[in-house]
Amino acid sequence: MIRKAGLETAVGGTRLKDCPANDPRCDAAIAKDGTALGSTYSDGAYCFSACPLAFAGGTSRVASQWALIGVHQITTVYNKVRVSYRIEYKIVNGKKKEISRKEVGRKSAGQSSSTKLGKKAAAALTGYLKEMGVSDDVIGMMMSAAPDSIHIVPPGDGLRTGLMTEMLAFNEWPGMPLCAPDAAAETVCRRRPAAQAAVAASAPVAAAAPVSKAPVQNAAVYGESLPKTQPMDFLLMFNGNCQEECSQWISADGDITPDTPARLKAFLETLDGRKLPIVLQSYGGDLNAAFAMGRMIRAAGLETSVGRTRLPNCPMQDPRCKASMAKSGPTEGEVFAGGAYCFSSCTFVLMGGTPRLVGNSVVGLNQPGKSELTEAEREKFLSYFLEMGVSSDAFDTMMITPPSGRGDLLQYQQMALGIINGAIPYGEEPGLHVCGPGAKESLRCPRNQKAVEIAPAAGLAN
């Protein structure tokens, strides 16, 4: 139906104006005629299970590196039914011949299920993917994950198989239309035709308009302000069997408030000097508190990264639910780079790490509440950047995006500015580089090697 209508598809979430964070598409924001004012976002958006098959219908199929596409096996359920008949026979030439049959009863005899693709199902699925211009390699991805799990399709595989036709850039968002061949320079659209880009490059005066309007576009996309969550808390996390091999990390999640540094200090004191990585996820918050946290982390010689922590048996909308937190000691869980974020003042905390690593997560810088800073305020930022080994160019990058924007930075930009000094390798997740104190030596826990190996800049393309 989508393909017949010639529509594009994208992976993204929608947040309506004035809706609370836990109900981003609240009924109150929808007008009587069915229209609503809002914005779309990529980070943390997902398209799982049967959704990718609908997604495949788009004439163009786009997603960002911060959205998740996941597939798994198809389960076929067979309902067994016991049917009773009344049958009448007659004898013809000494042989019994059925002359009538009437159903007189029907009872359920249970169910059975299978994840094996039958010939008809396999043919239907293969035919559909071929019709949509998608490689049947997707079927292999589906069959690699049990029905109660999910196989996240890496962006590279999504593009290779044709499940995705393109990846959104850091300043593009779901629902942004493709640029028309004759699109004006100020038009908000993605993938501007190369011919027009060349004209803009040869005409500096004409090119100035879209550049100056970029922050305004950013503000329109991300709303009036970044959303707020709960104040930042800290959890000691573990994953694996800590009698043999496990990973431990500190999950720091939530808004940075003036008292967050004191709570971080108290938390670190409970670790008795153990150097565990801090995995951050935050929309930001108090700037002075962020500076204090960054300096505290640097003094302690801790690793920082960006990631989202998920505890077992927690709903997707509350992945760190209190019901699954340990009453004392470490809490068991998992950590993921995909869909995680560190914006605004959170990025200053990230700078405190030694090392500071980022994978498939979003990091952003924006103006600190006003577009004009005093010389003393400017010097405060530059001094902090110098202290943390970050380029002074980060200040100009920060001032490009207004306080209402996110200022997403590509990984190579983060590396060039010195905000990060390493990349989390493909296939690994944040915080999984340091093992528990009782861990035996293994590939994952090399006791005689450095905890983290910084990825070279040339490896960022992967």
XYZ file of C-alpha atoms in Angstrom:
462
model
C 0.000 0.000 0.000
C 2.861 2.374 0.881
C 4.765 1.524 -2.297
C 1.662 1.923 -4.455
C 1.093 5.403 -2.993
C 4.733 6.348 -3.687
C 5.489 7.268 -0.072
C 8.801 7.494 1.759
C 9.383 5.690 5.048
C 11.672 6.630 7.939
C 12.406 5.335 11.432
C 11.605 7.988 14.007
C 9.501 9.013 16.939
C 7.089 11.916 17.176
C 6.873 14.299 20.100
C 3.857 16.620 20.169
C 4.055 20.132 21.601
C 3.430 20.451 25.357
C 3.152 16.684 25.909
C 4.905 15.151 28.948
C 8.038 13.060 28.406
C 6.235 9.831 29.328
C 3.410 10.472 26.837
C 4.975 12.258 23.828
C 1.865 11.827 21.630
C -0.696 12.833 24.267
C -4.336 13.187 23.214
C -4.511 16.747 24.584
C -2.111 17.968 21.874
C -4.215 16.612 19.001
C -6.760 19.044 17.514
C -10.346 18.011 16.842
C -9.610 17.833 13.116
C -6.818 15.321 13.821
C -3.883 17.673 13.237
C -1.128 18.348 15.759
C 2.013 20.462 16.176
C 5.188 18.595 17.029
C 8.627 17.406 15.991
C 10.280 14.146 15.061
C 13.416 12.583 16.499
C 15.789 9.725 15.668
C 17.673 8.873 18.834
C 16.146 5.846 20.485
C 13.474 5.430 17.800
C 12.906 1.824 16.793
C 11.294 -0.380 14.146
C 11.214 -4.004 15.305
C 9.733 -7.372 14.368
C 7.189 -6.990 11.530
C 7.774 -3.215 11.310
C 10.822 -3.519 8.975
C 8.625 -5.316 6.434
C 6.286 -2.317 6.361
C 9.325 0.016 6.355
C 10.559 -1.805 3.232
C 7.556 -0.479 1.321
C 8.918 3.074 1.138
C 10.145 4.423 -2.180
C 13.045 5.756 -0.115
C 13.794 4.201 3.268
C 15.815 6.310 5.660
C 17.062 6.029 9.214
C 19.787 7.653 11.266
C 22.649 5.921 13.025
C 20.833 6.569 16.308
C 17.633 4.716 15.378
C 17.224 0.960 15.714
C 15.936 -1.508 13.128
C 15.498 -5.035 14.458
C 14.292 -8.355 13.059
C 13.709 -11.852 14.388
C 12.283 -15.222 13.417
C 8.682 -15.557 12.312
C 6.621 -17.843 14.503
C 3.891 -19.875 12.866
C 1.215 -21.055 15.314
C -0.772 -24.176 14.466
C -4.137 -24.684 16.150
C -5.059 -28.353 16.437
C -8.770 -29.166 16.206
C -10.462 -32.541 16.698
C -13.504 -32.796 14.395
C -16.232 -35.453 14.819
C -18.425 -36.587 11.899
C -21.510 -38.711 11.507
C -20.896 -40.862 8.454
C -23.394 -43.101 6.715
C -22.321 -46.029 4.596
C -23.946 -48.610 2.397
C -22.643 -51.900 1.102
C -22.215 -52.010 -2.655
C -20.967 -55.272 -4.194
C -19.701 -56.324 -0.806
C -17.733 -53.107 -0.239
C -18.506 -50.293 2.209
C -19.179 -46.981 0.466
C -19.641 -43.588 2.189
C -22.902 -41.955 1.192
C -22.988 -38.969 3.587
C -20.800 -37.095 6.039
C -21.963 -34.494 8.575
C -19.869 -32.605 11.134
C -21.319 -33.113 14.614
C -18.607 -31.749 16.881
C -15.402 -29.723 17.009
C -12.984 -29.474 19.956
C -9.654 -27.743 20.435
C -6.777 -30.190 20.699
C -4.075 -27.679 21.685
C -1.509 -25.636 19.802
C 1.961 -26.061 18.389
C 4.368 -23.535 16.949
C 7.416 -23.495 14.718
C 10.036 -20.965 13.673
C 10.961 -22.934 10.570
C 9.905 -21.242 7.372
C 7.726 -23.468 5.258
C 8.051 -23.423 1.483
C 5.013 -21.182 1.050
C 6.084 -18.737 3.760
C 9.656 -18.601 2.439
C 8.423 -18.000 -1.117
C 6.020 -15.269 0.043
C 8.714 -13.506 2.080
C 11.353 -13.767 -0.654
C 8.894 -12.519 -3.254
C 7.878 -9.560 -1.111
C 11.475 -8.473 -0.450
C 12.327 -8.804 -4.149
C 9.280 -6.692 -5.041
C 10.481 -4.001 -2.628
C 14.074 -4.074 -3.913
C 15.473 -5.589 -0.718
C 18.017 -8.427 -0.634
C 16.826 -11.757 0.750
C 19.894 -11.623 3.036
C 17.437 -9.988 5.422
C 15.821 -13.416 5.861
C 19.125 -14.758 7.197
C 19.210 -11.900 9.715
C 15.662 -12.720 10.763
C 16.449 -16.391 11.252
C 19.486 -15.551 13.418
C 17.355 -14.251 16.299
C 14.848 -16.251 18.336
C 11.263 -14.901 18.519
C 11.822 -13.608 22.062
C 14.992 -11.693 21.082
C 15.938 -9.203 18.380
C 18.739 -8.860 15.820
C 19.669 -5.189 15.452
C 20.518 -4.508 11.816
C 23.723 -2.407 11.682
C 23.363 0.642 9.396
C 25.990 -0.786 7.046
C 23.984 -3.987 6.602
C 20.788 -1.976 6.201
C 22.308 -0.051 3.290
C 24.001 -3.107 1.778
C 20.782 -5.125 1.676
C 18.641 -2.221 0.467
C 16.481 -2.309 3.582
C 17.672 1.298 3.939
C 18.258 3.440 0.879
C 20.169 6.150 2.753
C 21.249 7.260 6.194
C 20.193 10.582 7.645
C 22.987 13.050 8.331
C 23.449 14.527 11.807
C 21.421 17.645 10.863
C 18.571 15.760 9.161
C 15.569 14.198 10.813
C 12.814 11.672 10.059
C 10.125 13.178 7.866
C 12.415 15.762 6.291
C 11.511 15.611 2.583
C 14.006 15.059 -0.202
C 15.088 18.264 -1.909
C 13.354 18.905 -5.217
C 15.656 19.496 -8.205
C 14.632 23.167 -8.220
C 14.590 23.629 -4.413
C 15.435 27.158 -3.269
C 18.570 27.641 -1.177
C 16.551 28.353 1.994
C 14.306 25.287 1.627
C 14.521 22.873 4.548
C 15.127 19.514 2.873
C 17.678 16.716 2.720
C 20.144 15.592 0.070
C 20.307 18.856 -1.869
C 21.094 18.167 -5.551
C 24.806 18.240 -6.308
C 24.359 20.770 -9.115
C 22.822 23.274 -6.738
C 25.496 22.604 -4.135
C 28.126 23.413 -6.751
C 26.404 26.709 -7.555
C 26.329 27.577 -3.863
C 30.023 26.775 -3.552
C 30.894 29.105 -6.422
C 28.762 31.943 -5.065
C 29.836 32.855 -1.508
C 27.140 35.475 -1.108
C 24.345 33.052 -1.985
C 25.816 30.348 0.218
C 25.729 32.549 3.301
C 21.951 32.413 3.663
C 21.465 28.710 4.392
C 24.510 28.635 6.684
C 23.173 31.473 8.803
C 19.788 29.800 9.037
C 21.105 26.409 10.138
C 20.638 27.092 13.882
C 17.037 28.166 13.257
C 16.359 24.876 11.484
C 17.904 23.057 14.421
C 15.610 24.857 16.824
C 12.554 24.026 14.759
C 13.413 20.353 14.741
C 14.125 19.850 18.389
C 11.431 22.035 19.903
C 11.615 24.915 22.326
C 14.003 23.155 24.714
C 15.559 19.813 25.408
C 13.249 17.602 27.485
C 13.872 17.087 31.172
C 13.932 13.782 33.028
C 14.643 12.872 36.640
C 17.737 14.215 38.467
C 20.874 12.218 37.666
C 21.431 9.124 39.770
C 24.261 6.622 39.852
C 24.059 2.828 39.748
C 26.863 0.316 40.122
C 26.148 -2.153 37.308
C 27.455 -5.574 36.323
C 26.968 -7.970 33.450
C 28.194 -11.562 33.474
C 29.330 -14.034 36.111
C 31.557 -12.103 38.478
C 33.010 -15.314 39.943
C 34.615 -15.989 36.581
C 34.294 -13.040 34.202
C 32.126 -9.952 34.326
C 32.088 -6.290 33.383
C 31.228 -3.530 35.822
C 30.395 0.091 35.164
C 28.749 3.158 36.697
C 25.486 4.142 35.044
C 24.944 7.922 35.343
C 21.519 8.812 33.986
C 19.336 11.918 34.274
C 19.518 15.699 34.529
C 22.561 17.377 36.068
C 21.517 19.467 39.084
C 23.601 21.627 41.476
C 23.830 18.767 43.994
C 24.841 16.104 41.435
C 28.628 16.554 42.044
C 28.162 15.892 45.773
C 26.186 12.725 45.023
C 28.824 11.590 42.544
C 31.574 12.163 45.121
C 29.677 10.167 47.743
C 29.078 7.371 45.244
C 32.743 7.176 44.204
C 33.778 6.937 47.852
C 31.802 3.699 48.146
C 34.014 2.103 45.464
C 37.157 2.234 47.629
C 39.281 3.634 44.826
C 38.238 1.121 42.144
C 38.393 2.754 38.715
C 35.199 1.789 36.922
C 34.023 3.474 33.708
C 31.211 6.029 33.931
C 28.542 5.591 31.257
C 26.572 8.812 30.786
C 23.113 9.540 29.433
C 21.734 13.027 29.998
C 20.088 15.965 28.280
C 22.351 18.222 30.363
C 21.558 20.620 33.179
C 23.537 22.815 35.555
C 26.738 24.026 33.879
C 28.827 24.661 37.008
C 27.886 21.210 38.301
C 29.027 19.691 34.994
C 32.418 21.422 35.270
C 32.800 20.122 38.829
C 31.901 16.574 37.759
C 34.328 16.649 34.837
C 37.177 17.759 37.111
C 36.265 15.116 39.703
C 36.282 12.386 37.038
C 39.628 13.600 35.647
C 41.190 13.653 39.125
C 40.019 10.091 39.708
C 41.377 8.974 36.316
C 38.083 7.414 35.196
C 36.886 6.470 31.715
C 33.746 8.144 30.353
C 31.462 7.043 27.547
C 27.857 7.502 26.425
C 25.364 4.681 26.765
C 21.937 3.668 27.972
C 21.602 1.073 30.700
C 18.728 -1.389 30.735
C 17.754 -3.545 33.694
C 16.030 -6.914 33.301
C 12.219 -7.032 33.425
C 11.895 -3.266 32.980
C 9.495 -1.787 30.384
C 11.028 -0.037 27.359
C 9.760 3.377 28.523
C 11.422 2.905 31.932
C 14.603 0.864 31.266
C 16.077 1.609 34.720
C 12.932 0.841 36.704
C 13.357 0.841 40.462
C 11.779 -2.599 40.790
C 14.854 -4.168 39.143
C 17.463 -2.201 41.088
C 19.419 -4.153 43.683
C 18.704 -3.090 47.263
C 22.423 -3.267 47.982
C 25.529 -3.909 45.897
C 25.761 -4.039 42.110
C 22.678 -4.255 39.891
C 22.615 -6.651 36.962
C 21.842 -5.189 33.540
C 23.005 -4.435 30.018
C 24.436 -1.336 28.377
C 24.020 -0.110 24.793
C 25.502 2.719 22.725
C 22.640 2.806 20.189
C 20.062 5.464 20.988
C 22.055 6.900 23.912
C 22.642 10.657 24.181
C 24.776 13.246 25.956
C 23.754 16.831 25.228
C 24.569 20.302 26.458
C 26.414 20.301 29.814
C 26.603 16.479 29.799
C 29.269 16.841 27.094
C 31.447 18.792 29.554
C 31.226 15.854 31.973
C 32.178 13.499 29.137
C 35.312 15.605 28.512
C 36.587 14.711 31.975
C 37.239 11.070 31.094
C 40.660 9.504 30.552
C 39.923 8.050 28.083
C 36.605 9.277 26.732
C 34.997 6.979 24.175
C 31.853 7.178 22.056
C 30.224 4.588 19.818
C 26.872 4.723 18.082
C 25.545 7.458 20.403
C 24.618 11.141 20.080
C 26.794 13.902 21.537
C 25.866 17.567 21.184
C 26.932 21.083 22.181
C 24.769 24.192 22.245
C 24.842 27.742 23.560
C 24.772 27.995 27.375
C 21.495 29.892 27.669
C 22.428 33.024 25.752
C 24.086 33.932 22.484
C 26.320 36.700 23.916
C 28.840 35.839 26.640
C 31.023 38.215 28.627
C 34.777 37.928 28.229
C 34.973 36.314 31.684
C 32.335 33.720 30.763
C 34.109 32.964 27.497
C 37.411 32.584 29.331
C 35.749 30.128 31.745
C 34.881 27.782 28.876
C 38.251 28.133 27.168
C 40.046 27.433 30.439
C 38.016 24.255 30.963
C 38.665 23.090 27.389
C 42.406 23.650 27.853
C 42.349 21.744 31.143
C 40.594 18.780 29.522
C 42.704 18.729 26.369
C 39.860 19.921 24.141
C 40.407 22.302 21.233
C 39.374 25.924 21.716
C 37.448 25.504 18.440
C 34.859 23.656 20.536
C 33.758 27.061 21.833
C 32.834 28.312 18.341
C 31.146 24.977 17.588
C 29.119 25.328 20.791
C 27.983 28.857 19.926
C 26.617 27.857 16.495
C 23.591 26.077 17.995
C 21.043 28.056 20.051
C 20.028 26.911 23.551
C 16.880 25.335 22.085
C 18.897 23.082 19.741
C 20.920 19.933 20.325
C 24.039 20.648 18.274
C 24.646 17.034 17.223
C 28.312 16.355 16.462
C 29.516 13.619 14.142
C 32.105 11.273 15.588
C 34.906 12.696 13.460
C 33.994 16.189 14.746
C 34.125 14.961 18.336
C 37.528 13.443 17.646
C 38.869 16.504 15.791
C 37.839 18.812 18.638
C 39.259 16.468 21.265
C 35.884 15.978 22.962
C 36.582 12.243 22.653
C 39.933 10.542 22.107
C 38.752 7.099 21.038
C 35.923 5.198 19.411
C 34.169 2.155 20.817
C 34.910 -0.644 18.315
C 32.103 -2.133 16.278
C 30.488 -5.001 18.164
C 31.380 -3.626 21.612
C 29.327 -1.503 23.982
C 30.137 1.319 26.451
C 31.634 0.448 29.804
C 32.554 -3.121 28.890
C 36.305 -2.528 28.894
C 37.015 -2.904 32.610
C 36.338 -6.200 34.376
C 35.303 -6.916 37.935
C 37.949 -7.332 40.658
C 37.542 -11.115 40.771
C 37.558 -11.707 37.030
C 39.883 -14.307 35.589
C 42.057 -13.461 32.625
C 40.196 -13.906 29.341
C 39.812 -12.287 25.943
C 37.287 -9.910 27.468
C 39.238 -9.370 30.663
C 42.950 -9.094 29.755
C 44.488 -8.649 33.197
C 47.962 -7.841 31.866
C 46.928 -5.353 29.211
C 45.619 -1.829 29.223
C 41.915 -1.629 29.997
C 41.131 0.347 26.879
C 42.778 0.561 23.505
C 42.125 3.848 21.765
C 40.877 3.429 18.228
C 42.898 5.340 15.595
C 41.165 8.156 13.752
C 41.357 6.166 10.513
C 39.087 3.544 12.055
C 36.200 5.931 12.565
C 34.796 5.266 9.105
C 33.861 1.791 10.325
